[in-house]
Amino acid sequence: MGKGRKSGRMWRGLCSVTASLLAILIAGLGIANANAAIINVRMGLVSDVIVETGEGEIDSIYYDSEFSSLEEMVKAKNALAEEISSEGSVLFKNNGALPLNKGSEKVTLWGLNSHTPTLGGMIGSSTGFDPSTGQVAYGIEEAMTEKGFSLNQDMIDLYSSDPMQGFMRRGFGQPGHGLTPAFTATYENQSEYPVGEIPASLYSDDVLKSADGTAAVVVLSRDSSEAADYYPTEKNTTEGDSYERPLALSDYEKAMIELAKKHSTKVIVLLNADNPLEIDELKKDAAIDAILWVGAPGMNGFLGVADVLSGDVNPSGHISDTYAVNSTSSPAMMNFGVYTYDNASNAGGNLTEANKADWFLVENEGIYVGYKYYETRYEDEVLGQGNASNSAGSSNGTAWKYENEVSYPFGYGLSYTTFEQTLDDVTGDVGGTGEAAVTVKNTGDVAGKSVAQLYVQAPYIEGGVEKSAVQLLGFAKTGIIEPGASETVTVSFDPRYMASYDTEAVKADGTKGAWILDSGSYYFSIGNGAHEALNNIIAKKLGSSDSLVTTTDDDVINPDNVVEWKIGARDIETYSANVENQLQEADINTFLPGTIEYVTRSDWSKGWTTVDSLMPTDEMMVGLTNSMYELTKNGDGVTWGKDSDLKLIDLATIKNGKITGFADFDDPRWDELLDELTLDEAIQFIEKGGDDIENINSILLPRLYENDGPLGFTYDQVAGYDVRWSASDSSRPTYVASTDPYAKYADNTMPTEPVVAATWNTELVKRQGELYGEAALWSKETGIIAPGMNLHRVPYNARNHEYYSEDAMLTSIMGTAVCAAMKTKGLQAQPKHLAFNHQETNRSGISTFMSEQAARENELRAFQEVMSSNACLSIMTAFNRVGTEYVGANDNLLVNIIRNEWGYMGSIVTDMINGADYMNWRNIVFGGGGNCLTTSAYDTSQIGTMAASKKAIAKDTEFQKQMKLGIKYWLYSLVQSNAMNGLTYTSELKHITTWWEKLIYALIAVMACLTVLFGGLYAVNGVRNKKAVKAEDMAVRTEEPKEVES
Amino acid sequence: MMKNRAFGFYLTLVACVLALIDIILYTRVMYKMVSVFVLLIVIILIEVCALALNNKYLNDWLPVIQAALLGFTAARSFYVMVNQIGYVIAGLDTMDTIQPLIVFVAVALIAMLICILSAFLRQQKEAVD
């Protein structure tokens, strides 16, 4: 009896074990199925494969690699990265100390950050990789050693020693970083940043002695990161160190430089930062022999920097930002950081956490960002107009003077040789194209390249439309010019970018808002940067250069380098087709008149206002509470799930194994194709547009992949070239097996965008785009979330490393070149972040206010060319709001401007859904957006998933039409991409169950069987025991109480 | 009500108390599912029924049912937290955002193990039906 009861408990116990495991497995299966795509990607598996049903060999590789192996491609990318860094290094100052003689000069690397330099950023443009693969990320020490420099090992040993660890920047767990990125909301500005330098006391006498007689290369670093910013009032958390501002030199850095000056034959400062440092004291210090800006050069860039240091490459870079004496002196810095609405959720207001709308930013500077501020005010200072000498904005509190404000102007850069540039002519016409011929002569004794920078000044009418005194229009880079030789280059430009936006102009059709060209003189000029070009123009206008200020002794003022165009009558029509005011609600004065007075040339003392308090109006609350669109019952419905054999590939014209064309956007076959989709497929495609582009089986669109970022596919998203491939792809020419020695290499090896911009070399950038396209072919990616094309509104944005410049035209030209080149390889470039992502602090949901003129002439001008030329096949929207509406759902921008004005035909995707209710799918779809970058964020939102709202969606005809339109743009862009590789008119889709799915199903089956078995045995045992008890009862006929266990 | 209860039953009671605590703990989890609350309440209600009804069959199967439900609940709670866990692993967010989930799951699993242990032990001192 006892034995039977014990065995019963054993069966029940075992049953509980298997039942628990079964329950866990069932719940786990649900989670696994919901995330099957991600699991498959990470495991290199596919659940659907394309099979060919046609006869014979069919060549379906429409975009093929120029390389025969991954190794060749990797080496080509590394070489290009090195070349970009060498051409993107900017020589600010040189008294002959550079180049170094590798054979005779021993180098001491100074600064702890020389040991852990900044190579890239964190998150979006990181340089993460797996060292065990054999891949190398070159720091300064490694690069200079490889390039044959003799380095002072004693100093390297000091920086490598244990006591240094406590001083080292280690932001986010990574050496070489000090920022602390966060995806969460904050109500306080960044308060800490460690520079990561050591005190002078840690340099022992022996170490200092080892530096005697060597050349000092002093490294000053700051790092970069997505989801982080610098802030002027931050404290240096490096123990014992302090600074006035995080972008100014710290006390330890200054002390280290003094030691370097004392113990070295020469001092060369390397600026290893994408955010402009305040280095005026170094510029003015005669004991500092040279300053070389190298930015954050990526994993291979320091090899190129070493070539510049040695003179193997003559520097030809020009800086893409203004280097101010004090980076907080620009008007844009008046409003940067955390400002909350009066009714913010943290203050108990009626905004909620789900609204994600507590913060705002009012961009008081108008169009005057970067050099457009400093140079414009300079001209007005020289000309004695606009109250320019007023102390407002002066970094020392006295009368404003240009020489006190700018260390190195935008576009500045030196060479080891000298060049003489002559602006021969500027031809062209408004409404057509323009060209400038520039002859460049090498007047020095070293071969090198030079950049012809073409600027224009439009006539400013006091009290009229705000205008920058000078703006970049175009540029061209020469080849290597031998000493004494000359080269004439042509700078092509579009005169449309000479125009200014006037919100008050009324065109012939009665609409308000236009691109205008005022009557008057338009001055074209060239120069080593914006300041030199402007000096030429002012000298031409004044007939004298007496009152002009130069930034360095190398500046040349030459009024002959100016060409004048005259425009007789004000033109408001030529560049205004389909144009009218669209962003008036981005201007806070529209909602709350008089809130802000923008900075103006008519009086430079005005506009220096910090807006730190706003109470939203009812109208503003519509956007702030995400209430822009509600589903309703309307219309007669749309067609879904129509039976047809049409596939996406059928919209492409294939001849001799090549795609020679594709159906026009208006071709009725697109509608036929879209009708084939089921509503479920459409919902899934839109609401789960994460890193995977969802498959649409009904039209034979396989699952595709898109990933970050500007330096190449980031390692944390694409951990190797082999991860997207499965064995079924092994016949593809760019298939990468896991056994390939380069299979696990990281692809994010390129220099950061400010370095790329500083090359001013579109040929290099085109090659970069081609190699990104190649990397996509070898890693089976269709889209890359790059380049970053926001502007450097302020130097304190810690994400400036993902964007080219403070200038719209330099950004536009570089971005367009790289995207167009990607397209030739079938890669879908997704420039980011449209638009106005001007700070990382509370980027998710922040209301960004600005004047429409500023929006159009700065940030939107950066995006305009790449989108109007459709060089990019896709675009990523930003996190922020424009005005109070989420920018990814703002139809004025996404429909009226980019589609109707610019003619953009590509697809749209949001940034990562980080705030599912303000980035909600209802507003996104109806506002002209496309896909939502998430896999499950809507699961936890108040609005819920699209799938859960399927019935309501099915009743809303207008909404469904918008869904179809958004998908159509996606399909229209994908048919032009490498997504078509492997597809033919006779391809079909075959579903396969992956091994892990089989495993889970098998385990569930086993556990279910065991649970039934053990449960059954327990039940049977119970019955037996019961019978036994009864038998005992019958036998003994006693009723003694006893313990009975079933 | 508690007459004839053996040690195994008291263990299910402990598990039930842990389920009750888990309800509170689950309110602190970043992203929550209603179904998890429902499952925990079901676990508690079953225990209450077992106490009130003192039904032999319910008593016999109580630890099995509770163990399975607790296991399901623990696993189910990950459903809407997968992305967040991914962010933490990728370093995009901090550990404290998933810590409440870890605590919740740990308590649920402990409760499940207690129920499994209970299943190997007697639930009653004598037959009652």
JSON list of N, CA, C and O in Angstrom, two decimals, chain A residues 9 12-13 16-17 20 23-24 27 31 34 123 172 183 912 935-936 940 1018 1043-1046, chain B residues 31 56 60 64 67-68 71-72 75 79-80 83 91-92 116 119-125 127:
[
{"chain": "A", "resi": 9, "resn": "ARG", "atom": "N", "xyz": [2.56, 9.53, -5.82]},
{"chain": "A", "resi": 9, "resn": "ARG", "atom": "CA", "xyz": [3.11, 10.88, -5.67]},
{"chain": "A", "resi": 9, "resn": "ARG", "atom": "C", "xyz": [4.25, 11.14, -6.65]},
{"chain": "A", "resi": 9, "resn": "ARG", "atom": "O", "xyz": [4.43, 12.25, -7.15]},
{"chain": "A", "resi": 12, "resn": "ARG", "atom": "N", "xyz": [2.74, 11.95, -9.96]},
{"chain": "A", "resi": 12, "resn": "ARG", "atom": "CA", "xyz": [2.19, 13.32, -9.95]},
{"chain": "A", "resi": 12, "resn": "ARG", "atom": "C", "xyz": [3.33, 14.35, -9.99]},
{"chain": "A", "resi": 12, "resn": "ARG", "atom": "O", "xyz": [3.24, 15.37, -10.68]},
{"chain": "A", "resi": 13, "resn": "GLY", "atom": "N", "xyz": [4.36, 14.06, -9.25]},
{"chain": "A", "resi": 13, "resn": "GLY", "atom": "CA", "xyz": [5.50, 14.98, -9.26]},
{"chain": "A", "resi": 13, "resn": "GLY", "atom": "C", "xyz": [6.10, 15.09, -10.64]},
{"chain": "A", "resi": 13, "resn": "GLY", "atom": "O", "xyz": [6.36, 16.20, -11.14]},
{"chain": "A", "resi": 16, "resn": "SER", "atom": "N", "xyz": [3.92, 17.08, -12.84]},
{"chain": "A", "resi": 16, "resn": "SER", "atom": "CA", "xyz": [4.01, 18.53, -12.62]},
{"chain": "A", "resi": 16, "resn": "SER", "atom": "C", "xyz": [5.26, 19.11, -13.29]},
{"chain": "A", "resi": 16, "resn": "SER", "atom": "O", "xyz": [5.26, 20.22, -13.81]},
{"chain": "A", "resi": 17, "resn": "VAL", "atom": "N", "xyz": [6.34, 18.31, -13.29]},
{"chain": "A", "resi": 17, "resn": "VAL", "atom": "CA", "xyz": [7.57, 18.77, -13.96]},
{"chain": "A", "resi": 17, "resn": "VAL", "atom": "C", "xyz": [7.32, 18.92, -15.45]},
{"chain": "A", "resi": 17, "resn": "VAL", "atom": "O", "xyz": [7.61, 19.97, -16.06]},
{"chain": "A", "resi": 20, "resn": "SER", "atom": "N", "xyz": [4.81, 21.68, -16.30]},
{"chain": "A", "resi": 20, "resn": "SER", "atom": "CA", "xyz": [5.41, 23.02, -16.19]},
{"chain": "A", "resi": 20, "resn": "SER", "atom": "C", "xyz": [6.28, 23.32, -17.41]},
{"chain": "A", "resi": 20, "resn": "SER", "atom": "O", "xyz": [6.21, 24.42, -17.99]},
{"chain": "A", "resi": 23, "resn": "ALA", "atom": "N", "xyz": [4.10, 24.02, -20.34]},
{"chain": "A", "resi": 23, "resn": "ALA", "atom": "CA", "xyz": [3.52, 25.36, -20.28]},
{"chain": "A", "resi": 23, "resn": "ALA", "atom": "C", "xyz": [4.55, 26.41, -20.68]},
{"chain": "A", "resi": 23, "resn": "ALA", "atom": "O", "xyz": [4.24, 27.34, -21.44]},
{"chain": "A", "resi": 24, "resn": "ILE", "atom": "N", "xyz": [5.76, 26.24, -20.19]},
{"chain": "A", "resi": 24, "resn": "ILE", "atom": "CA", "xyz": [6.82, 27.20, -20.55]},
{"chain": "A", "resi": 24, "resn": "ILE", "atom": "C", "xyz": [7.10, 27.14, -22.05]},
{"chain": "A", "resi": 24, "resn": "ILE", "atom": "O", "xyz": [7.26, 28.16, -22.72]},
{"chain": "A", "resi": 27, "resn": "ALA", "atom": "N", "xyz": [4.26, 28.87, -24.01]},
{"chain": "A", "resi": 27, "resn": "ALA", "atom": "CA", "xyz": [4.40, 30.33, -23.93]},
{"chain": "A", "resi": 27, "resn": "ALA", "atom": "C", "xyz": [5.61, 30.80, -24.73]},
{"chain": "A", "resi": 27, "resn": "ALA", "atom": "O", "xyz": [5.57, 31.82, -25.43]},
{"chain": "A", "resi": 31, "resn": "ILE", "atom": "N", "xyz": [6.20, 33.47, -28.06]},
{"chain": "A", "resi": 31, "resn": "ILE", "atom": "CA", "xyz": [7.20, 34.55, -28.14]},
{"chain": "A", "resi": 31, "resn": "ILE", "atom": "C", "xyz": [8.12, 34.33, -29.34]},
{"chain": "A", "resi": 31, "resn": "ILE", "atom": "O", "xyz": [8.43, 35.25, -30.09]},
{"chain": "A", "resi": 34, "resn": "ALA", "atom": "N", "xyz": [6.44, 35.17, -32.57]},
{"chain": "A", "resi": 34, "resn": "ALA", "atom": "CA", "xyz": [6.30, 36.62, -32.74]},
{"chain": "A", "resi": 34, "resn": "ALA", "atom": "C", "xyz": [7.63, 37.26, -33.13]},
{"chain": "A", "resi": 34, "resn": "ALA", "atom": "O", "xyz": [7.66, 38.33, -33.74]},
{"chain": "A", "resi": 123, "resn": "ILE", "atom": "N", "xyz": [26.59, 53.69, -30.46]},
{"chain": "A", "resi": 123, "resn": "ILE", "atom": "CA", "xyz": [25.30, 53.25, -30.98]},
{"chain": "A", "resi": 123, "resn": "ILE", "atom": "C", "xyz": [25.30, 53.38, -32.50]},
{"chain": "A", "resi": 123, "resn": "ILE", "atom": "O", "xyz": [25.82, 52.53, -33.20]},
{"chain": "A", "resi": 172, "resn": "PHE", "atom": "N", "xyz": [29.81, 54.03, -21.49]},
{"chain": "A", "resi": 172, "resn": "PHE", "atom": "CA", "xyz": [29.07, 52.93, -22.08]},
{"chain": "A", "resi": 172, "resn": "PHE", "atom": "C", "xyz": [29.89, 51.65, -22.10]},
{"chain": "A", "resi": 172, "resn": "PHE", "atom": "O", "xyz": [29.71, 50.77, -22.92]},
{"chain": "A", "resi": 183, "resn": "PHE", "atom": "N", "xyz": [18.24, 56.42, -23.92]},
{"chain": "A", "resi": 183, "resn": "PHE", "atom": "CA", "xyz": [17.05, 56.50, -24.77]},
{"chain": "A", "resi": 183, "resn": "PHE", "atom": "C", "xyz": [15.84, 57.01, -24.00]},
{"chain": "A", "resi": 183, "resn": "PHE", "atom": "O", "xyz": [14.79, 57.19, -24.56]},
{"chain": "A", "resi": 912, "resn": "MET", "atom": "N", "xyz": [13.43, 54.34, -35.11]},
{"chain": "A", "resi": 912, "resn": "MET", "atom": "CA", "xyz": [12.95, 53.33, -34.16]},
{"chain": "A", "resi": 912, "resn": "MET", "atom": "C", "xyz": [11.78, 53.86, -33.33]},
{"chain": "A", "resi": 912, "resn": "MET", "atom": "O", "xyz": [11.89, 54.95, -32.75]},
{"chain": "A", "resi": 935, "resn": "THR", "atom": "N", "xyz": [9.31, 46.12, -34.20]},
{"chain": "A", "resi": 935, "resn": "THR", "atom": "CA", "xyz": [8.73, 44.80, -34.35]},
{"chain": "A", "resi": 935, "resn": "THR", "atom": "C", "xyz": [7.60, 44.60, -33.35]},
{"chain": "A", "resi": 935, "resn": "THR", "atom": "O", "xyz": [6.67, 43.86, -33.61]},
{"chain": "A", "resi": 936, "resn": "SER", "atom": "N", "xyz": [7.67, 45.30, -32.22]},
{"chain": "A", "resi": 936, "resn": "SER", "atom": "CA", "xyz": [6.64, 45.05, -31.21]},
{"chain": "A", "resi": 936, "resn": "SER", "atom": "C", "xyz": [6.30, 46.25, -30.33]},
{"chain": "A", "resi": 936, "resn": "SER", "atom": "O", "xyz": [5.57, 46.10, -29.36]},
{"chain": "A", "resi": 940, "resn": "THR", "atom": "N", "xyz": [2.74, 47.45, -26.66]},
{"chain": "A", "resi": 940, "resn": "THR", "atom": "CA", "xyz": [2.64, 48.02, -25.32]},
{"chain": "A", "resi": 940, "resn": "THR", "atom": "C", "xyz": [2.14, 49.46, -25.33]},
{"chain": "A", "resi": 940, "resn": "THR", "atom": "O", "xyz": [2.25, 50.16, -24.33]},
{"chain": "A", "resi": 1018, "resn": "TYR", "atom": "N", "xyz": [-0.58, 8.42, -12.67]},
{"chain": "A", "resi": 1018, "resn": "TYR", "atom": "CA", "xyz": [-1.01, 8.91, -11.36]},
{"chain": "A", "resi": 1018, "resn": "TYR", "atom": "C", "xyz": [-2.49, 8.59, -11.13]},
{"chain": "A", "resi": 1018, "resn": "TYR", "atom": "O", "xyz": [-2.87, 8.11, -10.05]},
{"chain": "A", "resi": 1043, "resn": "GLU", "atom": "N", "xyz": [-3.46, 7.35, 7.97]},
{"chain": "A", "resi": 1043, "resn": "GLU", "atom": "CA", "xyz": [-3.11, 8.33, 6.94]},
{"chain": "A", "resi": 1043, "resn": "GLU", "atom": "C", "xyz": [-3.24, 7.71, 5.56]},
{"chain": "A", "resi": 1043, "resn": "GLU", "atom": "O", "xyz": [-2.76, 6.62, 5.31]},
{"chain": "A", "resi": 1044, "resn": "VAL", "atom": "N", "xyz": [-3.94, 8.36, 4.74]},
{"chain": "A", "resi": 1044, "resn": "VAL", "atom": "CA", "xyz": [-4.11, 7.86, 3.36]},
{"chain": "A", "resi": 1044, "resn": "VAL", "atom": "C", "xyz": [-3.62, 8.95, 2.39]},
{"chain": "A", "resi": 1044, "resn": "VAL", "atom": "O", "xyz": [-3.97, 10.11, 2.53]},
{"chain": "A", "resi": 1045, "resn": "GLU", "atom": "N", "xyz": [-2.81, 8.52, 1.56]},
{"chain": "A", "resi": 1045, "resn": "GLU", "atom": "CA", "xyz": [-2.33, 9.47, 0.55]},
{"chain": "A", "resi": 1045, "resn": "GLU", "atom": "C", "xyz": [-2.69, 8.97, -0.83]},
{"chain": "A", "resi": 1045, "resn": "GLU", "atom": "O", "xyz": [-2.57, 7.80, -1.13]},
{"chain": "A", "resi": 1046, "resn": "SER", "atom": "N", "xyz": [-3.18, 9.79, -1.59]},
{"chain": "A", "resi": 1046, "resn": "SER", "atom": "CA", "xyz": [-3.54, 9.40, -2.94]},
{"chain": "A", "resi": 1046, "resn": "SER", "atom": "C", "xyz": [-2.47, 9.86, -3.90]},
{"chain": "A", "resi": 1046, "resn": "SER", "atom": "O", "xyz": [-1.66, 10.71, -3.58]},
{"chain": "B", "resi": 31, "resn": "TYR", "atom": "N", "xyz": [6.64, 46.94, -19.24]},
{"chain": "B", "resi": 31, "resn": "TYR", "atom": "CA", "xyz": [5.51, 46.68, -20.14]},
{"chain": "B", "resi": 31, "resn": "TYR", "atom": "C", "xyz": [4.75, 45.47, -19.62]},
{"chain": "B", "resi": 31, "resn": "TYR", "atom": "O", "xyz": [5.34, 44.40, -19.41]},
{"chain": "B", "resi": 56, "resn": "LYS", "atom": "N", "xyz": [-11.23, 16.22, -3.12]},
{"chain": "B", "resi": 56, "resn": "LYS", "atom": "CA", "xyz": [-10.05, 15.37, -3.24]},
{"chain": "B", "resi": 56, "resn": "LYS", "atom": "C", "xyz": [-9.36, 15.51, -4.59]},
{"chain": "B", "resi": 56, "resn": "LYS", "atom": "O", "xyz": [-8.13, 15.65, -4.66]},
{"chain": "B", "resi": 60, "resn": "ASP", "atom": "N", "xyz": [-5.74, 16.84, -5.23]},
{"chain": "B", "resi": 60, "resn": "ASP", "atom": "CA", "xyz": [-4.72, 15.98, -5.83]},
{"chain": "B", "resi": 60, "resn": "ASP", "atom": "C", "xyz": [-3.99, 16.68, -6.99]},
{"chain": "B", "resi": 60, "resn": "ASP", "atom": "O", "xyz": [-2.78, 16.57, -7.14]},
{"chain": "B", "resi": 64, "resn": "VAL", "atom": "N", "xyz": [-0.05, 20.33, -9.64]},
{"chain": "B", "resi": 64, "resn": "VAL", "atom": "CA", "xyz": [0.26, 20.20, -11.07]},
{"chain": "B", "resi": 64, "resn": "VAL", "atom": "C", "xyz": [-0.27, 21.41, -11.84]},
{"chain": "B", "resi": 64, "resn": "VAL", "atom": "O", "xyz": [0.44, 22.03, -12.63]},
{"chain": "B", "resi": 67, "resn": "ALA", "atom": "N", "xyz": [1.67, 24.60, -10.86]},
{"chain": "B", "resi": 67, "resn": "ALA", "atom": "CA", "xyz": [3.03, 24.62, -11.41]},
{"chain": "B", "resi": 67, "resn": "ALA", "atom": "C", "xyz": [2.99, 24.99, -12.89]},
{"chain": "B", "resi": 67, "resn": "ALA", "atom": "O", "xyz": [3.78, 25.82, -13.37]},
{"chain": "B", "resi": 68, "resn": "ALA", "atom": "N", "xyz": [2.05, 24.36, -13.61]},
{"chain": "B", "resi": 68, "resn": "ALA", "atom": "CA", "xyz": [1.95, 24.64, -15.06]},
{"chain": "B", "resi": 68, "resn": "ALA", "atom": "C", "xyz": [1.55, 26.10, -15.30]},
{"chain": "B", "resi": 68, "resn": "ALA", "atom": "O", "xyz": [2.14, 26.78, -16.14]},
{"chain": "B", "resi": 71, "resn": "GLY", "atom": "N", "xyz": [4.47, 28.39, -14.51]},
{"chain": "B", "resi": 71, "resn": "GLY", "atom": "CA", "xyz": [5.49, 28.33, -15.58]},
{"chain": "B", "resi": 71, "resn": "GLY", "atom": "C", "xyz": [5.05, 29.11, -16.79]},
{"chain": "B", "resi": 71, "resn": "GLY", "atom": "O", "xyz": [5.81, 29.89, -17.38]},
{"chain": "B", "resi": 72, "resn": "PHE", "atom": "N", "xyz": [3.78, 28.94, -17.16]},
{"chain": "B", "resi": 72, "resn": "PHE", "atom": "CA", "xyz": [3.24, 29.66, -18.32]},
{"chain": "B", "resi": 72, "resn": "PHE", "atom": "C", "xyz": [3.28, 31.17, -18.09]},
{"chain": "B", "resi": 72, "resn": "PHE", "atom": "O", "xyz": [3.67, 31.94, -18.95]},
{"chain": "B", "resi": 75, "resn": "ALA", "atom": "N", "xyz": [6.83, 32.62, -18.31]},
{"chain": "B", "resi": 75, "resn": "ALA", "atom": "CA", "xyz": [7.32, 32.72, -19.69]},
{"chain": "B", "resi": 75, "resn": "ALA", "atom": "C", "xyz": [6.54, 33.77, -20.47]},
{"chain": "B", "resi": 75, "resn": "ALA", "atom": "O", "xyz": [7.10, 34.55, -21.24]},
{"chain": "B", "resi": 79, "resn": "TYR", "atom": "N", "xyz": [6.74, 38.28, -23.20]},
{"chain": "B", "resi": 79, "resn": "TYR", "atom": "CA", "xyz": [6.23, 38.55, -24.54]},
{"chain": "B", "resi": 79, "resn": "TYR", "atom": "C", "xyz": [6.43, 40.01, -24.97]},
{"chain": "B", "resi": 79, "resn": "TYR", "atom": "O", "xyz": [6.91, 40.28, -26.05]},
{"chain": "B", "resi": 80, "resn": "VAL", "atom": "N", "xyz": [6.02, 40.92, -24.11]},
{"chain": "B", "resi": 80, "resn": "VAL", "atom": "CA", "xyz": [6.12, 42.34, -24.50]},
{"chain": "B", "resi": 80, "resn": "VAL", "atom": "C", "xyz": [7.41, 43.00, -23.99]},
{"chain": "B", "resi": 80, "resn": "VAL", "atom": "O", "xyz": [7.57, 44.20, -24.11]},
{"chain": "B", "resi": 83, "resn": "ASN", "atom": "N", "xyz": [11.75, 43.27, -26.71]},
{"chain": "B", "resi": 83, "resn": "ASN", "atom": "CA", "xyz": [12.49, 44.40, -27.28]},
{"chain": "B", "resi": 83, "resn": "ASN", "atom": "C", "xyz": [13.32, 45.11, -26.22]},
{"chain": "B", "resi": 83, "resn": "ASN", "atom": "O", "xyz": [14.48, 45.48, -26.45]},
{"chain": "B", "resi": 91, "resn": "GLY", "atom": "N", "xyz": [22.96, 47.45, -24.95]},
{"chain": "B", "resi": 91, "resn": "GLY", "atom": "CA", "xyz": [23.53, 48.61, -24.27]},
{"chain": "B", "resi": 91, "resn": "GLY", "atom": "C", "xyz": [22.77, 49.89, -24.52]},
{"chain": "B", "resi": 91, "resn": "GLY", "atom": "O", "xyz": [23.24, 50.97, -24.21]},
{"chain": "B", "resi": 92, "resn": "LEU", "atom": "N", "xyz": [21.58, 49.79, -25.12]},
{"chain": "B", "resi": 92, "resn": "LEU", "atom": "CA", "xyz": [20.82, 51.00, -25.44]},
{"chain": "B", "resi": 92, "resn": "LEU", "atom": "C", "xyz": [19.99, 51.49, -24.26]},
{"chain": "B", "resi": 92, "resn": "LEU", "atom": "O", "xyz": [19.50, 52.60, -24.26]},
{"chain": "B", "resi": 116, "resn": "ILE", "atom": "N", "xyz": [6.03, 22.11, -7.72]},
{"chain": "B", "resi": 116, "resn": "ILE", "atom": "CA", "xyz": [6.55, 20.82, -8.20]},
{"chain": "B", "resi": 116, "resn": "ILE", "atom": "C", "xyz": [6.97, 19.96, -7.01]},
{"chain": "B", "resi": 116, "resn": "ILE", "atom": "O", "xyz": [6.66, 18.77, -6.93]},
{"chain": "B", "resi": 119, "resn": "ALA", "atom": "N", "xyz": [4.06, 18.55, -5.39]},
{"chain": "B", "resi": 119, "resn": "ALA", "atom": "CA", "xyz": [3.45, 17.44, -6.13]},
{"chain": "B", "resi": 119, "resn": "ALA", "atom": "C", "xyz": [4.05, 16.10, -5.74]},
{"chain": "B", "resi": 119, "resn": "ALA", "atom": "O", "xyz": [3.42, 15.05, -5.90]},
{"chain": "B", "resi": 120, "resn": "PHE", "atom": "N", "xyz": [5.27, 16.13, -5.26]},
{"chain": "B", "resi": 120, "resn": "PHE", "atom": "CA", "xyz": [5.92, 14.88, -4.83]},
{"chain": "B", "resi": 120, "resn": "PHE", "atom": "C", "xyz": [5.52, 14.51, -3.38]},
{"chain": "B", "resi": 120, "resn": "PHE", "atom": "O", "xyz": [5.91, 13.45, -2.89]},
{"chain": "B", "resi": 121, "resn": "LEU", "atom": "N", "xyz": [4.81, 15.40, -2.74]},
{"chain": "B", "resi": 121, "resn": "LEU", "atom": "CA", "xyz": [4.46, 15.18, -1.32]},
{"chain": "B", "resi": 121, "resn": "LEU", "atom": "C", "xyz": [2.96, 14.97, -1.15]},
{"chain": "B", "resi": 121, "resn": "LEU", "atom": "O", "xyz": [2.17, 15.27, -2.06]},
{"chain": "B", "resi": 122, "resn": "ARG", "atom": "N", "xyz": [2.60, 14.50, 0.05]},
{"chain": "B", "resi": 122, "resn": "ARG", "atom": "CA", "xyz": [1.19, 14.27, 0.33]},
{"chain": "B", "resi": 122, "resn": "ARG", "atom": "C", "xyz": [0.44, 15.59, 0.45]},
{"chain": "B", "resi": 122, "resn": "ARG", "atom": "O", "xyz": [0.97, 16.57, 0.98]},
{"chain": "B", "resi": 123, "resn": "GLN", "atom": "N", "xyz": [-0.79, 15.59, -0.02]},
{"chain": "B", "resi": 123, "resn": "GLN", "atom": "CA", "xyz": [-1.65, 16.77, 0.08]},
{"chain": "B", "resi": 123, "resn": "GLN", "atom": "C", "xyz": [-2.60, 16.66, 1.27]},
{"chain": "B", "resi": 123, "resn": "GLN", "atom": "O", "xyz": [-3.04, 17.66, 1.82]},
{"chain": "B", "resi": 124, "resn": "GLN", "atom": "N", "xyz": [-2.96, 15.39, 1.62]},
{"chain": "B", "resi": 124, "resn": "GLN", "atom": "CA", "xyz": [-3.92, 15.19, 2.69]},
{"chain": "B", "resi": 124, "resn": "GLN", "atom": "C", "xyz": [-3.43, 14.07, 3.62]},
{"chain": "B", "resi": 124, "resn": "GLN", "atom": "O", "xyz": [-2.72, 13.18, 3.20]},
{"chain": "B", "resi": 125, "resn": "LYS", "atom": "N", "xyz": [-3.91, 14.18, 4.85]},
{"chain": "B", "resi": 125, "resn": "LYS", "atom": "CA", "xyz": [-3.54, 13.14, 5.80]},
{"chain": "B", "resi": 125, "resn": "LYS", "atom": "C", "xyz": [-4.44, 11.91, 5.66]},
{"chain": "B", "resi": 125, "resn": "LYS", "atom": "O", "xyz": [-4.10, 10.82, 6.06]},
{"chain": "B", "resi": 127, "resn": "ALA", "atom": "N", "xyz": [-8.07, 10.13, 3.41]},
{"chain": "B", "resi": 127, "resn": "ALA", "atom": "CA", "xyz": [-9.05, 10.27, 2.34]},
{"chain": "B", "resi": 127, "resn": "ALA", "atom": "C", "xyz": [-10.28, 10.98, 2.89]},
{"chain": "B", "resi": 127, "resn": "ALA", "atom": "O", "xyz": [-10.71, 10.72, 3.99]}
]
